[in-house]
PDB file of C-alpha atoms in Angstrom:
ATOM      1  CA  MET A 185      30.493 -61.285   3.256  1.00 50.00           C
ATOM      2  CA  MET A 186      26.369 -61.190   0.722  1.00 54.00           C
ATOM      3  CA  PRO A 187      26.689 -58.145  -0.649  1.00 62.00           C
ATOM      4  CA  ILE A 188      24.591 -55.818   1.437  1.00 72.00           C
ATOM      5  CA  GLN A 189      21.815 -53.114  -0.176  1.00 85.00           C
ATOM      6  CA  PRO A 190      23.059 -50.203   1.842  1.00 92.00           C
ATOM      7  CA  LYS A 191      20.526 -47.775   3.509  1.00 94.00           C
ATOM      8  CA  VAL A 192      23.161 -45.061   4.923  1.00 97.00           C
ATOM      9  CA  SER A 193      26.076 -44.156   3.029  1.00 97.00           C
ATOM     10  CA  ILE A 194      28.905 -42.469   5.576  1.00 98.00           C
ATOM     11  CA  LEU A 195      30.950 -40.009   3.277  1.00 97.00           C
ATOM     12  CA  MET A 196      35.060 -40.174   4.848  1.00 96.00           C
ATOM     13  CA  ALA A 197      37.494 -37.019   3.886  1.00 94.00           C
ATOM     14  CA  THR A 198      40.917 -38.428   4.309  1.00 94.00           C
ATOM     15  CA  TYR A 199      44.764 -36.147   4.446  1.00 93.00           C
ATOM     16  CA  ASN A 200      47.396 -37.137   6.180  1.00 93.00           C
ATOM     17  CA  TYR A 201      45.677 -39.802   8.622  1.00 93.00           C
ATOM     18  CA  ALA A 202      46.967 -42.239   9.312  1.00 93.00           C
ATOM     19  CA  ARG A 203      47.075 -41.367  13.357  1.00 93.00           C
ATOM     20  CA  PHE A 204      43.581 -40.763  13.990  1.00 95.00           C
ATOM     21  CA  LEU A 205      41.900 -43.901  10.575  1.00 96.00           C
ATOM     22  CA  PRO A 206      42.434 -46.865  12.046  1.00 96.00           C
ATOM     23  CA  THR A 207      39.756 -45.385  15.127  1.00 96.00           C
ATOM     24  CA  ALA A 208      37.671 -43.305  12.721  1.00 97.00           C
ATOM     25  CA  ILE A 209      36.491 -46.553  10.574  1.00 97.00           C
ATOM     26  CA  GLU A 210      36.619 -49.460  13.641  1.00 97.00           C
ATOM     27  CA  SER A 211      34.124 -47.267  15.031  1.00 97.00           C
ATOM     28  CA  VAL A 212      32.090 -47.557  12.003  1.00 97.00           C
ATOM     29  CA  LEU A 213      32.707 -50.962  11.663  1.00 97.00           C
ATOM     30  CA  ALA A 214      31.639 -52.115  14.644  1.00 97.00           C
ATOM     31  CA  GLN A 215      27.816 -50.134  14.145  1.00 97.00           C
ATOM     32  CA  GLU A 216      24.651 -51.911  16.268  1.00 96.00           C
ATOM     33  CA  MET A 217      23.672 -51.529  13.146  1.00 92.00           C
ATOM     34  CA  GLY A 218      25.288 -52.275   9.260  1.00 89.00           C
ATOM     35  CA  GLU A 219      23.820 -51.708   5.743  1.00 94.00           C
ATOM     36  CA  PHE A 220      26.058 -49.424   4.919  1.00 96.00           C
ATOM     37  CA  GLU A 221      28.365 -48.182   3.188  1.00 97.00           C
ATOM     38  CA  LEU A 222      31.701 -46.953   4.481  1.00 97.00           C
ATOM     39  CA  ILE A 223      32.890 -44.409   0.962  1.00 98.00           C
ATOM     40  CA  ILE A 224      36.560 -43.346   1.565  1.00 97.00           C
ATOM     41  CA  GLY A 225      38.251 -39.815  -0.473  1.00 95.00           C
ATOM     42  CA  ASP A 226      41.787 -39.771  -0.481  1.00 94.00           C
ATOM     43  CA  ASN A 227      43.368 -36.996  -1.316  1.00 93.00           C
ATOM     44  CA  ALA A 228      46.823 -37.635  -2.424  1.00 92.00           C
ATOM     45  CA  SER A 229      47.788 -38.284   1.127  1.00 94.00           C
ATOM     46  CA  GLU A 230      51.301 -38.343   1.303  1.00 93.00           C
ATOM     47  CA  ASP A 231      51.592 -40.772   4.575  1.00 93.00           C
ATOM     48  CA  ASN A 232      51.140 -44.899   4.381  1.00 94.00           C
ATOM     49  CA  THR A 233      46.216 -43.741   4.694  1.00 95.00           C
ATOM     50  CA  PRO A 234      46.508 -45.808   1.176  1.00 95.00           C
ATOM     51  CA  GLU A 235      48.008 -49.037   2.978  1.00 96.00           C
ATOM     52  CA  ILE A 236      45.663 -48.702   6.146  1.00 96.00           C
ATOM     53  CA  ILE A 237      42.475 -48.185   3.694  1.00 96.00           C
ATOM     54  CA  ALA A 238      43.186 -50.509   1.871  1.00 96.00           C
ATOM     55  CA  GLN A 239      44.232 -53.273   4.638  1.00 96.00           C
ATOM     56  CA  TYR A 240      40.605 -52.885   5.702  1.00 96.00           C
ATOM     57  CA  ALA A 241      38.928 -52.454   2.163  1.00 95.00           C
ATOM     58  CA  SER A 242      40.010 -56.332   1.338  1.00 95.00           C
ATOM     59  CA  ARG A 243      38.754 -57.441   5.035  1.00 94.00           C
ATOM     60  CA  ASP A 244      35.278 -55.724   4.365  1.00 95.00           C
ATOM     61  CA  PRO A 245      32.702 -55.286   1.367  1.00 94.00           C
ATOM     62  CA  ARG A 246      30.717 -52.543   3.049  1.00 95.00           C
ATOM     63  CA  VAL A 247      34.521 -49.782   2.900  1.00 96.00           C
ATOM     64  CA  LYS A 248      35.562 -48.982  -0.172  1.00 96.00           C
ATOM     65  CA  ALA A 249      37.886 -46.371  -1.458  1.00 95.00           C
ATOM     66  CA  PHE A 250      39.142 -43.307  -4.304  1.00 95.00           C
ATOM     67  CA  ARG A 251      42.355 -41.706  -4.643  1.00 95.00           C
ATOM     68  CA  ASN A 252      42.514 -38.060  -5.772  1.00 93.00           C
ATOM     69  CA  PRO A 253      45.804 -38.310  -8.283  1.00 93.00           C
ATOM     70  CA  THR A 254      45.718 -34.744  -6.173  1.00 94.00           C
ATOM     71  CA  ASN A 255      44.748 -32.704  -3.181  1.00 91.00           C
ATOM     72  CA  LEU A 256      41.533 -31.121  -4.302  1.00 91.00           C
ATOM     73  CA  GLY A 257      40.567 -29.799  -1.200  1.00 90.00           C
ATOM     74  CA  ILE A 258      38.582 -31.178   2.120  1.00 92.00           C
ATOM     75  CA  VAL A 259      35.016 -30.052   0.177  1.00 94.00           C
ATOM     76  CA  GLU A 260      35.781 -31.689  -3.244  1.00 94.00           C
ATOM     77  CA  ASN A 261      36.656 -35.375  -1.685  1.00 95.00           C
ATOM     78  CA  PHE A 262      32.688 -34.904   0.817  1.00 95.00           C
ATOM     79  CA  ASN A 263      31.502 -34.083  -2.743  1.00 95.00           C
ATOM     80  CA  ARG A 264      33.588 -36.537  -5.347  1.00 95.00           C
ATOM     81  CA  CYS A 265      32.367 -39.595  -1.504  1.00 95.00           C
ATOM     82  CA  PHE A 266      28.626 -38.531  -2.495  1.00 95.00           C
ATOM     83  CA  LEU A 267      28.991 -38.765  -7.013  1.00 93.00           C
ATOM     84  CA  ARG A 268      30.449 -42.458  -5.307  1.00 94.00           C
ATOM     85  CA  MET A 269      26.807 -43.364  -3.206  1.00 95.00           C
ATOM     86  CA  SER A 270      25.086 -46.670  -3.945  1.00 94.00           C
ATOM     87  CA  PRO A 271      21.902 -45.801  -6.306  1.00 91.00           C
ATOM     88  CA  GLN A 272      20.190 -47.474  -3.290  1.00 92.00           C
ATOM     89  CA  SER A 273      21.119 -46.068  -0.765  1.00 94.00           C
ATOM     90  CA  LEU A 274      18.543 -42.587   1.433  1.00 95.00           C
ATOM     91  CA  TYR A 275      20.540 -41.296   4.138  1.00 97.00           C
ATOM     92  CA  PHE A 276      24.876 -39.942   3.722  1.00 97.00           C
ATOM     93  CA  ILE A 277      26.191 -38.300   7.158  1.00 98.00           C
ATOM     94  CA  LEU A 278      29.539 -37.225   7.549  1.00 97.00           C
ATOM     95  CA  LEU A 279      32.061 -38.690   9.554  1.00 96.00           C
ATOM     96  CA  PRO A 280      35.848 -36.795   9.153  1.00 94.00           C
ATOM     97  CA  ALA A 281      38.585 -39.350   9.516  1.00 93.00           C
ATOM     98  CA  ASP A 282      39.583 -38.042  12.649  1.00 93.00           C
ATOM     99  CA  ASP A 283      36.321 -38.319  14.085  1.00 96.00           C
ATOM    100  CA  TRP A 284      34.742 -41.344  15.027  1.00 96.00           C
ATOM    101  CA  TRP A 285      31.533 -42.960  16.476  1.00 97.00           C
ATOM    102  CA  THR A 286      29.742 -44.940  19.133  1.00 97.00           C
ATOM    103  CA  PRO A 287      27.833 -47.992  18.433  1.00 97.00           C
ATOM    104  CA  GLN A 288      24.873 -46.570  18.473  1.00 97.00           C
ATOM    105  CA  THR A 289      25.266 -43.552  16.081  1.00 98.00           C
ATOM    106  CA  LEU A 290      24.114 -45.585  13.404  1.00 97.00           C
ATOM    107  CA  LYS A 291      21.672 -46.953  14.092  1.00 97.00           C
ATOM    108  CA  ARG A 292      19.703 -43.956  16.351  1.00 97.00           C
ATOM    109  CA  LEU A 293      19.507 -41.884  13.515  1.00 98.00           C
ATOM    110  CA  LEU A 294      18.418 -43.645  10.842  1.00 97.00           C
ATOM    111  CA  GLU A 295      16.050 -45.092  14.107  1.00 97.00           C
ATOM    112  CA  VAL A 296      15.066 -40.602  14.208  1.00 97.00           C
ATOM    113  CA  ALA A 297      14.792 -40.466  10.986  1.00 97.00           C
ATOM    114  CA  GLN A 298      12.640 -43.559   9.199  1.00 97.00           C
ATOM    115  CA  ALA A 299       9.965 -42.467  11.916  1.00 97.00           C
ATOM    116  CA  ASN A 300       9.957 -39.386  10.990  1.00 97.00           C
ATOM    117  CA  PRO A 301       9.743 -39.207   7.195  1.00 96.00           C
ATOM    118  CA  GLN A 302       9.457 -36.008   7.062  1.00 96.00           C
ATOM    119  CA  VAL A 303      12.168 -34.653   8.346  1.00 97.00           C
ATOM    120  CA  ALA A 304      15.723 -33.549   6.331  1.00 97.00           C
ATOM    121  CA  LEU A 305      18.152 -33.845   8.765  1.00 97.00           C
ATOM    122  CA  VAL A 306      17.853 -35.689  12.169  1.00 98.00           C
ATOM    123  CA  HIS A 307      21.268 -34.499  14.064  1.00 98.00           C
ATOM    124  CA  ALA A 308      22.600 -35.607  17.561  1.00 97.00           C
ATOM    125  CA  ASP A 309      24.815 -33.953  20.069  1.00 96.00           C
ATOM    126  CA  ALA A 310      28.390 -34.679  19.933  1.00 96.00           C
ATOM    127  CA  TYR A 311      31.777 -34.989  22.563  1.00 95.00           C
ATOM    128  CA  ARG A 312      35.387 -33.208  21.990  1.00 94.00           C
ATOM    129  CA  THR A 313      37.904 -33.697  22.959  1.00 93.00           C
ATOM    130  CA  ASP A 314      41.362 -33.247  22.955  1.00 91.00           C
ATOM    131  CA  GLU A 315      44.093 -35.109  20.648  1.00 89.00           C
ATOM    132  CA  THR A 316      44.064 -37.581  23.001  1.00 90.00           C
ATOM    133  CA  GLY A 317      40.483 -38.479  22.422  1.00 88.00           C
ATOM    134  CA  ARG A 318      40.058 -37.224  26.476  1.00 93.00           C
ATOM    135  CA  VAL A 319      36.339 -35.643  26.006  1.00 94.00           C
ATOM    136  CA  LEU A 320      36.515 -31.853  27.000  1.00 92.00           C
ATOM    137  CA  ASN A 321      32.642 -31.056  27.352  1.00 90.00           C
ATOM    138  CA  ARG A 322      29.689 -31.355  25.460  1.00 92.00           C
ATOM    139  CA  TYR A 323      29.166 -30.251  21.038  1.00 90.00           C
ATOM    140  CA  ASN A 324      26.451 -27.335  22.941  1.00 87.00           C
ATOM    141  CA  GLU A 325      28.073 -26.915  25.951  1.00 85.00           C
ATOM    142  CA  PHE A 326      30.496 -25.148  23.645  1.00 81.00           C
ATOM    143  CA  MET A 327      27.376 -23.466  21.164  1.00 78.00           C
ATOM    144  CA  GLY A 328      26.363 -22.834  23.673  1.00 76.00           C
ATOM    145  CA  GLN A 329      22.390 -22.657  21.934  1.00 82.00           C
ATOM    146  CA  ARG A 330      20.964 -25.061  20.554  1.00 88.00           C
ATOM    147  CA  PRO A 331      17.043 -25.310  19.472  1.00 92.00           C
ATOM    148  CA  PRO A 332      14.258 -28.193  21.230  1.00 92.00           C
ATOM    149  CA  GLU A 333      14.241 -31.905  21.352  1.00 94.00           C
ATOM    150  CA  GLY A 334      12.254 -33.033  18.270  1.00 96.00           C
ATOM    151  CA  PRO A 335      11.606 -31.553  15.201  1.00 96.00           C
ATOM    152  CA  HIS A 336      12.500 -28.634  14.396  1.00 97.00           C
ATOM    153  CA  ARG A 337      12.330 -25.275  11.857  1.00 95.00           C
ATOM    154  CA  ALA A 338      14.872 -23.525  13.915  1.00 95.00           C
ATOM    155  CA  VAL A 339      16.777 -21.557  11.136  1.00 96.00           C
ATOM    156  CA  GLU A 340      17.102 -18.912  12.327  1.00 95.00           C
ATOM    157  CA  LEU A 341      19.128 -19.539  15.240  1.00 95.00           C
ATOM    158  CA  LEU A 342      21.227 -21.646  13.184  1.00 96.00           C
ATOM    159  CA  MET A 343      22.196 -18.955  10.933  1.00 95.00           C
ATOM    160  CA  TYR A 344      24.061 -17.006  14.043  1.00 92.00           C
ATOM    161  CA  THR A 345      24.990 -20.477  15.623  1.00 91.00           C
ATOM    162  CA  ASP A 346      25.566 -23.250  13.708  1.00 92.00           C
ATOM    163  CA  TYR A 347      24.406 -26.231  16.660  1.00 95.00           C
ATOM    164  CA  ILE A 348      25.188 -28.986  13.984  1.00 96.00           C
ATOM    165  CA  PRO A 349      28.021 -31.669  14.103  1.00 96.00           C
ATOM    166  CA  ALA A 350      28.610 -32.606  10.981  1.00 95.00           C
ATOM    167  CA  GLN A 351      29.527 -36.523  12.390  1.00 96.00           C
ATOM    168  CA  ALA A 352      25.876 -36.654  13.574  1.00 97.00           C
ATOM    169  CA  ALA A 353      24.060 -35.386  11.233  1.00 98.00           C
ATOM    170  CA  LEU A 354      22.471 -37.650   9.338  1.00 98.00           C
ATOM    171  CA  VAL A 355      20.922 -35.864   5.712  1.00 97.00           C
ATOM    172  CA  ASN A 356      17.521 -37.386   4.230  1.00 97.00           C
ATOM    173  CA  ARG A 357      18.898 -38.113   0.558  1.00 94.00           C
ATOM    174  CA  LYS A 358      15.781 -36.964  -1.202  1.00 93.00           C
ATOM    175  CA  PHE A 359      16.467 -33.427  -0.346  1.00 94.00           C
ATOM    176  CA  LEU A 360      18.839 -32.080  -1.735  1.00 87.00           C
ATOM    177  CA  PRO A 361      18.486 -29.461  -3.448  1.00 65.00           C
ATOM    178  CA  GLU A 362      21.740 -30.159  -6.231  1.00 64.00           C
ATOM    179  CA  GLU A 363      23.660 -32.813  -7.350  1.00 74.00           C
ATOM    180  CA  LYS A 364      26.679 -32.083  -5.311  1.00 83.00           C
ATOM    181  CA  PRO A 365      25.668 -30.818  -1.884  1.00 91.00           C
ATOM    182  CA  PHE A 366      29.281 -28.572  -1.070  1.00 94.00           C
ATOM    183  CA  ASP A 367      29.867 -25.408  -2.091  1.00 94.00           C
ATOM    184  CA  PRO A 368      33.176 -25.674  -3.545  1.00 91.00           C
ATOM    185  CA  GLU A 369      33.895 -22.715  -2.017  1.00 92.00           C
ATOM    186  CA  LEU A 370      33.325 -23.083   1.431  1.00 94.00           C
ATOM    187  CA  ARG A 371      35.707 -24.946   2.932  1.00 92.00           C
ATOM    188  CA  TYR A 372      34.867 -24.571   6.537  1.00 93.00           C
ATOM    189  CA  VAL A 373      30.903 -23.762   6.183  1.00 95.00           C
ATOM    190  CA  HIS A 374      30.438 -26.313   4.453  1.00 95.00           C
ATOM    191  CA  ASP A 375      28.135 -28.473   5.912  1.00 96.00           C
ATOM    192  CA  LEU A 376      26.419 -24.982   6.901  1.00 96.00           C
ATOM    193  CA  ASN A 377      25.596 -23.978   4.499  1.00 97.00           C
ATOM    194  CA  LEU A 378      23.876 -27.114   4.177  1.00 96.00           C
ATOM    195  CA  TRP A 379      21.854 -27.519   6.365  1.00 97.00           C
ATOM    196  CA  LEU A 380      20.984 -23.575   6.214  1.00 97.00           C
ATOM    197  CA  LYS A 381      20.107 -24.056   2.700  1.00 95.00           C
ATOM    198  CA  LEU A 382      18.010 -27.709   3.494  1.00 96.00           C
ATOM    199  CA  LEU A 383      16.140 -26.048   6.350  1.00 96.00           C
ATOM    200  CA  LEU A 384      15.308 -22.378   4.357  1.00 96.00           C
ATOM    201  CA  GLY A 385      13.765 -24.636   1.397  1.00 93.00           C
ATOM    202  CA  GLY A 386      10.779 -25.365   4.368  1.00 93.00           C
ATOM    203  CA  HIS A 387      12.655 -28.587   5.034  1.00 95.00           C
ATOM    204  CA  PRO A 388      12.382 -29.900   9.347  1.00 96.00           C
ATOM    205  CA  ALA A 389      15.120 -31.403  11.452  1.00 98.00           C
ATOM    206  CA  PHE A 390      14.928 -33.464  14.268  1.00 98.00           C
ATOM    207  CA  TYR A 391      17.041 -32.924  17.727  1.00 97.00           C
ATOM    208  CA  LEU A 392      18.036 -35.860  19.512  1.00 96.00           C
ATOM    209  CA  ALA A 393      19.572 -34.621  22.599  1.00 93.00           C
ATOM    210  CA  GLU A 394      21.972 -37.556  22.596  1.00 95.00           C
ATOM    211  CA  PRO A 395      26.247 -37.496  21.775  1.00 96.00           C
ATOM    212  CA  LEU A 396      27.001 -39.655  19.295  1.00 97.00           C
ATOM    213  CA  ALA A 397      29.994 -38.692  17.847  1.00 97.00           C
ATOM    214  CA  TYR A 398      33.960 -37.585  18.999  1.00 96.00           C
ATOM    215  CA  ILE A 399      35.149 -34.494  17.751  1.00 95.00           C
ATOM    216  CA  ARG A 400      38.227 -33.901  18.410  1.00 92.00           C
ATOM    217  CA  LYS A 401      40.259 -32.019  17.993  1.00 89.00           C
ATOM    218  CA  HIS A 402      44.541 -31.605  17.227  1.00 72.00           C
ATOM    219  CA  SER A 403      46.961 -29.168  15.563  1.00 68.00           C
ATOM    220  CA  ALA A 404      45.589 -29.769  12.311  1.00 62.00           C
ATOM    221  CA  ALA A 405      42.093 -29.742  11.890  1.00 62.00           C
ATOM    222  CA  GLN A 406      40.145 -27.315  10.458  1.00 56.00           C
ATOM    223  CA  THR A 407      38.266 -25.879  13.339  1.00 54.00           C
ATOM    224  CA  ILE A 408      41.217 -24.883  15.724  1.00 51.00           C
ATOM    225  CA  GLN A 409      41.250 -20.908  15.726  1.00 58.00           C
ATOM    226  CA  ALA A 410      43.775 -20.286  13.860  1.00 67.00           C
ATOM    227  CA  ASN A 411      41.183 -20.650  11.008  1.00 82.00           C
ATOM    228  CA  ILE A 412      38.477 -17.960  12.838  1.00 89.00           C
ATOM    229  CA  GLU A 413      39.631 -14.901  10.564  1.00 92.00           C
ATOM    230  CA  PRO A 414      38.474 -17.957   7.088  1.00 93.00           C
ATOM    231  CA  ARG A 415      35.880 -19.216   8.397  1.00 93.00           C
ATOM    232  CA  LEU A 416      34.371 -16.266   9.723  1.00 94.00           C
ATOM    233  CA  ARG A 417      35.500 -14.237   5.782  1.00 95.00           C
ATOM    234  CA  GLU A 418      33.506 -17.979   5.139  1.00 96.00           C
ATOM    235  CA  GLU A 419      30.413 -17.183   6.678  1.00 96.00           C
ATOM    236  CA  VAL A 420      30.231 -13.922   4.862  1.00 95.00           C
ATOM    237  CA  ARG A 421      30.682 -14.548   1.609  1.00 96.00           C
ATOM    238  CA  MET A 422      27.951 -17.874   2.641  1.00 97.00           C
ATOM    239  CA  LEU A 423      25.089 -15.162   4.403  1.00 97.00           C
ATOM    240  CA  GLU A 424      25.717 -13.422   0.951  1.00 96.00           C
ATOM    241  CA  LYS A 425      24.852 -16.450  -1.122  1.00 96.00           C
ATOM    242  CA  LEU A 426      21.552 -17.436   0.351  1.00 97.00           C
ATOM    243  CA  ALA A 427      19.910 -14.108  -0.229  1.00 96.00           C
ATOM    244  CA  PRO A 428      18.291 -16.066  -2.979  1.00 96.00           C
ATOM    245  CA  LEU A 429      16.968 -18.713  -0.791  1.00 95.00           C
ATOM    246  CA  THR A 430      15.628 -16.881   2.249  1.00 97.00           C
ATOM    247  CA  PRO A 431      11.904 -15.802   2.495  1.00 96.00           C
ATOM    248  CA  PRO A 432      10.206 -12.533   2.852  1.00 96.00           C
ATOM    249  CA  ALA A 433       9.314 -12.809   7.117  1.00 95.00           C
ATOM    250  CA  LEU A 434      13.393 -14.415   7.405  1.00 96.00           C
ATOM    251  CA  GLU A 435      14.865 -12.148   6.232  1.00 95.00           C
ATOM    252  CA  PRO A 436      15.291  -9.646   8.652  1.00 93.00           C
ATOM    253  CA  SER A 437      17.389 -13.024  10.576  1.00 94.00           C
ATOM    254  CA  ARG A 438      19.439 -12.976   7.406  1.00 95.00           C
ATOM    255  CA  GLN A 439      20.558  -9.246   7.697  1.00 93.00           C
ATOM    256  CA  ASP A 440      21.010  -9.821  11.085  1.00 92.00           C
ATOM    257  CA  ALA A 441      23.493 -12.514  11.513  1.00 94.00           C
ATOM    258  CA  LEU A 442      25.249 -11.150   8.684  1.00 94.00           C
ATOM    259  CA  ALA A 443      25.967  -7.218   9.473  1.00 91.00           C
ATOM    260  CA  ASN A 444      26.491 -10.256  13.191  1.00 90.00           C
ATOM    261  CA  ARG A 445      29.075 -11.887  10.904  1.00 93.00           C
ATOM    262  CA  LEU A 446      30.811  -8.655   9.475  1.00 92.00           C
ATOM    263  CA  ALA A 447      31.590  -7.024  12.949  1.00 90.00           C
ATOM    264  CA  ALA A 448      33.032 -10.007  13.979  1.00 90.00           C
ATOM    265  CA  LEU A 449      35.074 -10.122  11.394  1.00 93.00           C
ATOM    266  CA  SER A 450      35.782  -6.430  11.546  1.00 91.00           C
ATOM    267  CA  PHE A 451      37.267  -6.154  14.806  1.00 90.00           C
ATOM    268  CA  HIS A 452      39.214  -9.091  14.213  1.00 92.00           C
ATOM    269  CA  LEU A 453      41.135  -7.151  12.002  1.00 92.00           C
ATOM    270  CA  LEU A 454      41.191  -4.810  13.853  1.00 89.00           C
ATOM    271  CA  GLY A 455      43.304  -6.164  16.434  1.00 89.00           C
ATOM    272  CA  ALA A 456      45.100  -8.256  14.175  1.00 89.00           C
ATOM    273  CA  SER A 457      46.411  -4.479  12.521  1.00 88.00           C
ATOM    274  CA  LYS A 458      44.553  -4.642   9.139  1.00 90.00           C
ATOM    275  CA  VAL A 459      43.035  -1.014  10.365  1.00 89.00           C
ATOM    276  CA  GLU A 460      42.283  -0.679   6.533  1.00 89.00           C
ATOM    277  CA  GLU A 461      40.642  -3.916   5.853  1.00 92.00           C
ATOM    278  CA  ALA A 462      38.462  -3.535   9.146  1.00 90.00           C
ATOM    279  CA  GLN A 463      37.220  -0.265   7.961  1.00 90.00           C
ATOM    280  CA  ALA A 464      36.192  -0.696   5.342  1.00 91.00           C
ATOM    281  CA  LEU A 465      34.368  -3.391   6.461  1.00 91.00           C
ATOM    282  CA  LEU A 466      33.457  -1.319   9.184  1.00 90.00           C
ATOM    283  CA  GLU A 467      31.004   1.040   6.734  1.00 88.00           C
ATOM    284  CA  LYS A 468      29.685  -1.547   4.890  1.00 89.00           C
ATOM    285  CA  THR A 469      28.536  -3.075   8.526  1.00 89.00           C
ATOM    286  CA  ALA A 470      27.076  -0.329   9.975  1.00 86.00           C
ATOM    287  CA  GLN A 471      24.971  -0.279   6.457  1.00 85.00           C
ATOM    288  CA  VAL A 472      24.068  -4.077   7.215  1.00 84.00           C
ATOM    289  CA  CYS A 473      23.016  -2.816  11.065  1.00 79.00           C
ATOM    290  CA  PRO A 474      19.894  -1.256  11.146  1.00 72.00           C
ATOM    291  CA  GLN A 475      20.454  -1.236  15.129  1.00 77.00           C
ATOM    292  CA  ILE A 476      22.835   1.043  16.994  1.00 77.00           C
ATOM    293  CA  ARG A 477      25.539  -1.022  18.370  1.00 83.00           C
ATOM    294  CA  LEU A 478      28.196   0.663  20.451  1.00 84.00           C
ATOM    295  CA  ASP A 479      31.022  -1.057  19.392  1.00 84.00           C
ATOM    296  CA  LEU A 480      30.611  -0.580  16.426  1.00 84.00           C
ATOM    297  CA  ILE A 481      30.405   2.673  16.998  1.00 87.00           C
ATOM    298  CA  VAL A 482      33.853   2.538  19.185  1.00 88.00           C
ATOM    299  CA  ALA A 483      35.522   0.520  16.449  1.00 85.00           C
ATOM    300  CA  ARG A 484      35.067   2.907  13.736  1.00 86.00           C
ATOM    301  CA  TRP A 485      35.806   5.999  16.126  1.00 87.00           C
ATOM    302  CA  ILE A 486      39.617   3.517  16.654  1.00 88.00           C
ATOM    303  CA  ALA A 487      39.899   2.664  13.651  1.00 87.00           C
ATOM    304  CA  GLY A 488      39.763   5.970  12.383  1.00 88.00           C
ATOM    305  CA  LEU A 489      43.123   7.072  14.734  1.00 89.00           C
ATOM    306  CA  PRO A 490      45.494   8.466  12.752  1.00 88.00           C
ATOM    307  CA  LEU A 491      47.593   6.747  15.371  1.00 86.00           C
ATOM    308  CA  SER A 492      49.833   3.250  13.530  1.00 90.00           C
ATOM    309  CA  GLN A 493      48.511   0.612  12.688  1.00 87.00           C
ATOM    310  CA  ARG A 494      49.194  -1.732  14.869  1.00 88.00           C
ATOM    311  CA  ILE A 495      48.823   1.255  17.603  1.00 90.00           C
ATOM    312  CA  ARG A 496      45.185   1.447  16.963  1.00 85.00           C
ATOM    313  CA  ALA A 497      45.730  -2.912  17.474  1.00 86.00           C
ATOM    314  CA  GLN A 498      46.452  -2.477  21.131  1.00 88.00           C
ATOM    315  CA  ILE A 499      43.938   0.405  21.856  1.00 88.00           C
ATOM    316  CA  TRP A 500      40.863  -1.952  19.758  1.00 83.00           C
ATOM    317  CA  ASN A 501      42.058  -4.736  21.441  1.00 83.00           C
ATOM    318  CA  LEU A 502      42.233  -2.974  25.335  1.00 87.00           C
ATOM    319  CA  ALA A 503      39.209  -1.890  24.892  1.00 79.00           C
ATOM    320  CA  TRP A 504      37.982  -5.284  23.885  1.00 75.00           C
ATOM    321  CA  SER A 505      38.563  -7.105  26.391  1.00 79.00           C
ATOM    322  CA  THR A 506      37.957  -4.347  29.247  1.00 75.00           C
ATOM    323  CA  ALA A 507      34.526  -5.067  27.303  1.00 67.00           C
ATOM    324  CA  GLN A 508      34.619  -9.275  27.763  1.00 64.00           C
ATOM    325  CA  VAL A 509      35.151  -8.095  31.943  1.00 52.00           C
ATOM    326  CA  VAL A 510      32.707  -6.179  32.148  1.00 50.00           C
ATOM    327  CA  ARG A 511      30.589  -8.480  30.463  1.00 53.00           C
ATOM    328  CA  ARG A 512      31.106 -11.727  31.979  1.00 50.00           C
ATOM    329  CA  ALA A 513      30.879  -9.677  36.127  1.00 48.00           C
TER     330      ALA A 513
END
């Protein structure tokens, strides 16, 4: 095969995903658009991941792989993939090794990107599946909100809900704000942080309402419900770190989004019997939030009851469950 000048670099981070890796790689190699490079960063896997990668790399020169001597975490692994991009490559996209694409993914995203050179980010919809690959729903059905199809600057909406699946988001390299695109402090929201930086910098995005990727839900995935607490902590930190980049007109939205994340984290901690930390965060939330919120009033009252942490957690969980039932009625 003659050397190909890649237009798109696919960054694939993997660790002990040998059971999923062939599906991910084959979905890339089956793309209808072939001007790409697939950069695979093996984060010191302990299964037969190295052998699988070597087999594909020996058959297709577009597959370029490296292995970290120790596990550096997924974010730094993606950053190292990025630093190995060919200078000729104009765009990049993330593909975790447990997910996969439709054959049209790169072609459709690249068509839109090339037709809209002012756009920093082209993103599409995706399917969410179970571990076996059975489709559960569409990503934007699950998230509940999305921008209108076409070019947009829906940064305020993005502060409240991550409507951009990284597996279906093509980034124009020329708009990147820094050498390494991903903040290593943000393991769970490194992609959301980049999307927000791009839009806060005044660059538009483009929403393509087609499902072009498959996002696999399984016990080791970063997006499972068990990760809700560390993700909320990171979202709080992310919104705090974005303060210097936020234009004055958008600052009220950032503050409101921060208050919502602080409240959600406080409620979670209260229900998990981490009452003292919940109390401190509830006070911080009240300072950040300009509105009077009944849920905050009730949570602060329950957190201050002269009862054990376990009993206060039980009372809060009952109150929260009752509120959800009433809201759905």
